């Protein structure tokens, strides 16, 4: 029992470091960069509030768990922005391999049964095939869009993103899990992109 | 539909401000104060990892939702540290009234059905009577203890807290929801308090 709690808290204390991983995206008011811990919280709230945008059969309870876990590997790998390296860095073979090694180390801190359960949820999220994972990914992609809208452009300016690139890198992923949501959000992005055209 | 999404995002954008509410407690490494958004994420992870410490019948899915919501009222009220004002500020009538007004405003941004659901969960957490709320409260109380242990004292030093005060203000609340967990954590606090005696 004591050994189990030691392992549980070794993991929870290690997870604390996610609060020091900075993302490219800022807070909605543009005042500072967002960290991946608070981002994960915000996405969990997105899942609770936007549950009515999920396809029938999606389990919001499982989506919440995936979103709480989804960025833990960034403790070792850092955040890889969607629009960095002209859209090529996120999901590259190198990034995928580094994140798998990070998952070995971080979920490996837990008692074996619990580590296997949590890692399986993270792998399901990364694979983006199950309906739960597809919806979770849609939320992960749409939140930075909302922050860029609120802050007047954000990472679209810093990475010189076009409306077409946003549609390809982000819109298709949001629309896959939440099509009506993307229709609405895309409309909200027009003021920015029309202003630049 | 569009009006509904406007209300959902008015709430989600407002919620972003929780990332700018600073708590008395620091990160585990003591490097800076923790904010209430990242704290809420960490607690959700606590619930997933320490689920085996909950009483039979506790719904971790409901605990997760409570923890994700539990600090939103701090956007208006700020964090009221457990050990501030010699333990008297947290839970005072003034704080309770201010938090209720904040809940009116913040949950009131949502579509009425959703706002009522989320507010009911927050009220259940605050009442700390249901088994789910008692467990959620236990996690909310134990996480700062772990950070104070990790950082060498933290708020116990700044508020000059004794072992007896920790037991009364924190230990009883943790033990109510997770007695075996508090036994173990209390043992981990001894190195600090014995060193001060």
Coordinates of C-alpha atoms in Angstrom, one line a residue, chain A:
Chain A
X1 CA 0.0 0.0 0.0
X2 CA 2.7 2.5 1.0
X3 CA 4.8 1.5 -2.1
X4 CA 1.7 2.1 -4.2
X5 CA 1.1 5.6 -2.8
X6 CA 4.8 6.4 -3.3
X7 CA 4.5 5.5 -6.9
X8 CA 1.3 7.4 -7.3
X9 CA 2.8 10.6 -5.8
X10 CA 6.0 10.2 -7.8
X11 CA 3.9 10.5 -10.9
X12 CA 1.7 13.3 -9.5
X13 CA 4.7 15.3 -8.5
X14 CA 6.4 14.7 -11.8
X15 CA 3.2 15.8 -13.6
X16 CA 3.4 19.1 -11.9
X17 CA 6.2 20.0 -14.4
X18 CA 3.5 20.3 -17.2
X19 CA 2.7 23.7 -15.6
X20 CA 6.1 24.9 -16.8
X21 CA 5.8 23.8 -20.4
X22 CA 4.8 26.9 -22.5
X23 CA 2.7 26.7 -25.6
X24 CA 2.9 29.0 -28.6
X25 CA -0.7 30.1 -28.0
X26 CA -1.4 32.8 -25.5
X27 CA -4.2 33.3 -23.0
X28 CA -7.4 34.6 -24.6
X29 CA -6.4 38.2 -23.6
X30 CA -3.0 37.8 -25.2
X31 CA -1.2 38.7 -21.9
X32 CA 1.2 35.8 -21.8
X33 CA 1.8 32.3 -23.3
X34 CA -0.4 29.5 -22.0
X35 CA 1.1 26.5 -20.2
X36 CA 0.2 23.0 -21.0
X37 CA -1.2 22.3 -17.5
X38 CA -3.8 25.1 -17.6
X39 CA -4.5 24.3 -21.2
X40 CA -5.4 20.8 -20.3
X41 CA -7.8 22.1 -17.6
X42 CA -9.4 24.5 -20.1
X43 CA -10.0 21.6 -22.6
X44 CA -11.6 19.5 -19.9
X45 CA -14.0 22.4 -19.3
X46 CA -14.5 22.7 -23.1
X47 CA -15.6 19.0 -23.1
X48 CA -18.1 19.6 -20.3
X49 CA -19.6 22.7 -22.0
X50 CA -19.5 21.6 -25.6
X51 CA -20.7 18.0 -25.0
X52 CA -23.8 18.7 -27.2
X53 CA -21.4 19.0 -30.2
X54 CA -20.2 15.4 -29.9
X55 CA -21.4 12.6 -32.1
X56 CA -24.0 10.2 -30.5
X57 CA -22.2 7.6 -28.4
X58 CA -19.2 9.7 -27.5
X59 CA -18.4 9.2 -23.8
X60 CA -17.6 12.7 -22.3
X61 CA -16.3 10.9 -19.2
X62 CA -13.6 9.2 -21.3
X63 CA -13.0 12.4 -23.3
X64 CA -12.3 14.3 -20.0
X65 CA -9.8 11.7 -19.0
X66 CA -8.0 11.8 -22.3
X67 CA -7.8 15.5 -22.2
X68 CA -6.4 15.6 -18.7
X69 CA -3.6 13.2 -19.8
X70 CA -3.1 14.2 -23.4
X71 CA -0.1 16.6 -23.0
X72 CA 1.9 14.9 -20.2
X73 CA 4.5 13.7 -22.7
X74 CA 5.4 17.4 -23.2
X75 CA 7.2 17.4 -19.9
X76 CA 10.0 15.7 -21.8
X77 CA 9.4 16.7 -25.4
X78 CA 7.9 20.3 -25.1
X79 CA 5.0 21.6 -27.0
X80 CA 5.3 21.3 -30.8
X81 CA 3.1 24.0 -32.3
X82 CA 0.7 23.0 -35.1
X83 CA 1.9 25.8 -37.3
X84 CA 5.6 25.5 -36.6
X85 CA 8.1 24.4 -39.4
X86 CA 5.3 25.3 -41.8
X87 CA 3.1 22.7 -40.3
X88 CA 5.6 19.9 -40.6
X89 CA 6.9 19.4 -37.1
X90 CA 3.7 18.4 -35.3
X91 CA 3.2 14.7 -35.9
X92 CA 6.7 14.1 -37.5
X93 CA 8.3 10.7 -37.0
X94 CA 10.8 12.2 -34.7
X95 CA 8.2 13.9 -32.5
X96 CA 6.2 10.7 -32.4
X97 CA 9.2 8.6 -31.3
X98 CA 10.2 11.2 -28.6
X99 CA 6.7 11.2 -27.3
X100 CA 6.5 7.4 -27.0
X101 CA 9.8 7.4 -25.0
X102 CA 8.4 10.1 -22.8
X103 CA 5.2 8.1 -22.2
X104 CA 7.4 5.1 -21.2
X105 CA 9.2 7.2 -18.6
X106 CA 6.2 9.2 -17.3
X107 CA 3.5 6.5 -17.2
X108 CA 6.2 4.1 -16.0
X109 CA 6.3 6.0 -12.7
X110 CA 2.9 4.7 -11.8
X111 CA 2.0 1.3 -10.3
X112 CA 1.9 -1.1 -13.3
X113 CA -1.9 -1.6 -13.6
X114 CA -2.6 2.1 -13.4
X115 CA 0.2 3.1 -15.7
X116 CA -1.0 0.7 -18.3
X117 CA -4.6 2.0 -18.1
X118 CA -3.5 5.7 -18.4
X119 CA -1.1 4.9 -21.2
X120 CA -3.8 3.1 -23.2
X121 CA -6.0 6.2 -22.9
X122 CA -3.1 8.4 -24.1
X123 CA -2.4 6.1 -27.1
X124 CA -6.1 6.1 -28.0
X125 CA -6.0 9.9 -28.0
X126 CA -2.9 10.0 -30.1
X127 CA -4.3 7.4 -32.6
X128 CA -7.3 9.7 -33.2
X129 CA -9.5 6.8 -34.4
X130 CA -12.1 6.1 -31.8
X131 CA -15.1 8.5 -31.6
X132 CA -14.0 9.6 -28.1
X133 CA -10.5 10.4 -29.3
X134 CA -11.7 12.2 -32.5
X135 CA -13.9 14.5 -30.3
X136 CA -11.1 15.1 -27.8
X137 CA -8.8 16.1 -30.7
X138 CA -11.4 18.4 -32.1
X139 CA -11.5 20.3 -28.8
X140 CA -7.7 20.4 -28.6
X141 CA -7.5 22.0 -32.0
X142 CA -10.4 24.5 -31.6
X143 CA -9.3 26.1 -28.3
X144 CA -6.2 27.9 -29.8
X145 CA -8.4 29.1 -32.6
X146 CA -10.7 30.8 -30.1
X147 CA -7.7 32.3 -28.3
X148 CA -6.3 33.7 -31.6
X149 CA -9.7 35.2 -32.4
X150 CA -10.0 36.8 -28.9
X151 CA -6.4 38.1 -29.0
X152 CA -6.5 39.5 -32.5
X153 CA -4.5 36.9 -34.4
X154 CA -2.0 35.3 -32.0
X155 CA 0.0 32.5 -33.6
X156 CA -1.6 33.1 -37.0
X157 CA 0.5 36.3 -37.1
X158 CA 3.7 34.8 -35.6
X159 CA 3.6 31.8 -38.0
X160 CA 2.1 33.8 -40.9
X161 CA -0.9 31.4 -41.3
X162 CA -3.3 31.7 -44.2
X163 CA -7.0 30.7 -44.1
X164 CA -6.3 27.7 -46.3
X165 CA -3.5 26.5 -43.9
X166 CA -5.8 26.9 -40.9
X167 CA -8.5 24.9 -42.8
X168 CA -6.0 22.1 -43.6
X169 CA -4.1 21.9 -40.3
X170 CA -6.9 22.7 -37.9
X171 CA -10.3 22.9 -39.5
X172 CA -10.4 19.4 -40.9
X173 CA -9.5 18.0 -37.5
X174 CA -12.2 20.0 -35.7
X175 CA -14.8 19.2 -38.4
X176 CA -14.1 15.5 -38.1
X177 CA -15.2 15.5 -34.4
X178 CA -17.6 18.4 -34.3
X179 CA -18.7 19.6 -37.8
X180 CA -21.3 22.1 -36.6
X181 CA -18.8 23.6 -34.2
X182 CA -16.3 24.1 -36.9
X183 CA -18.8 25.8 -39.2
X184 CA -19.5 28.3 -36.5
X185 CA -15.9 28.9 -35.5
X186 CA -14.8 29.2 -39.1
X187 CA -17.2 32.0 -39.5
X188 CA -15.7 33.7 -36.5
X189 CA -12.2 33.5 -38.0
X190 CA -13.2 35.5 -41.2
X191 CA -12.9 38.9 -39.7
X192 CA -9.2 38.2 -39.1
X193 CA -8.4 36.5 -42.4
X194 CA -10.5 38.8 -44.6
X195 CA -8.7 41.7 -43.0
X196 CA -5.4 40.3 -44.1
X197 CA -6.4 39.3 -47.6

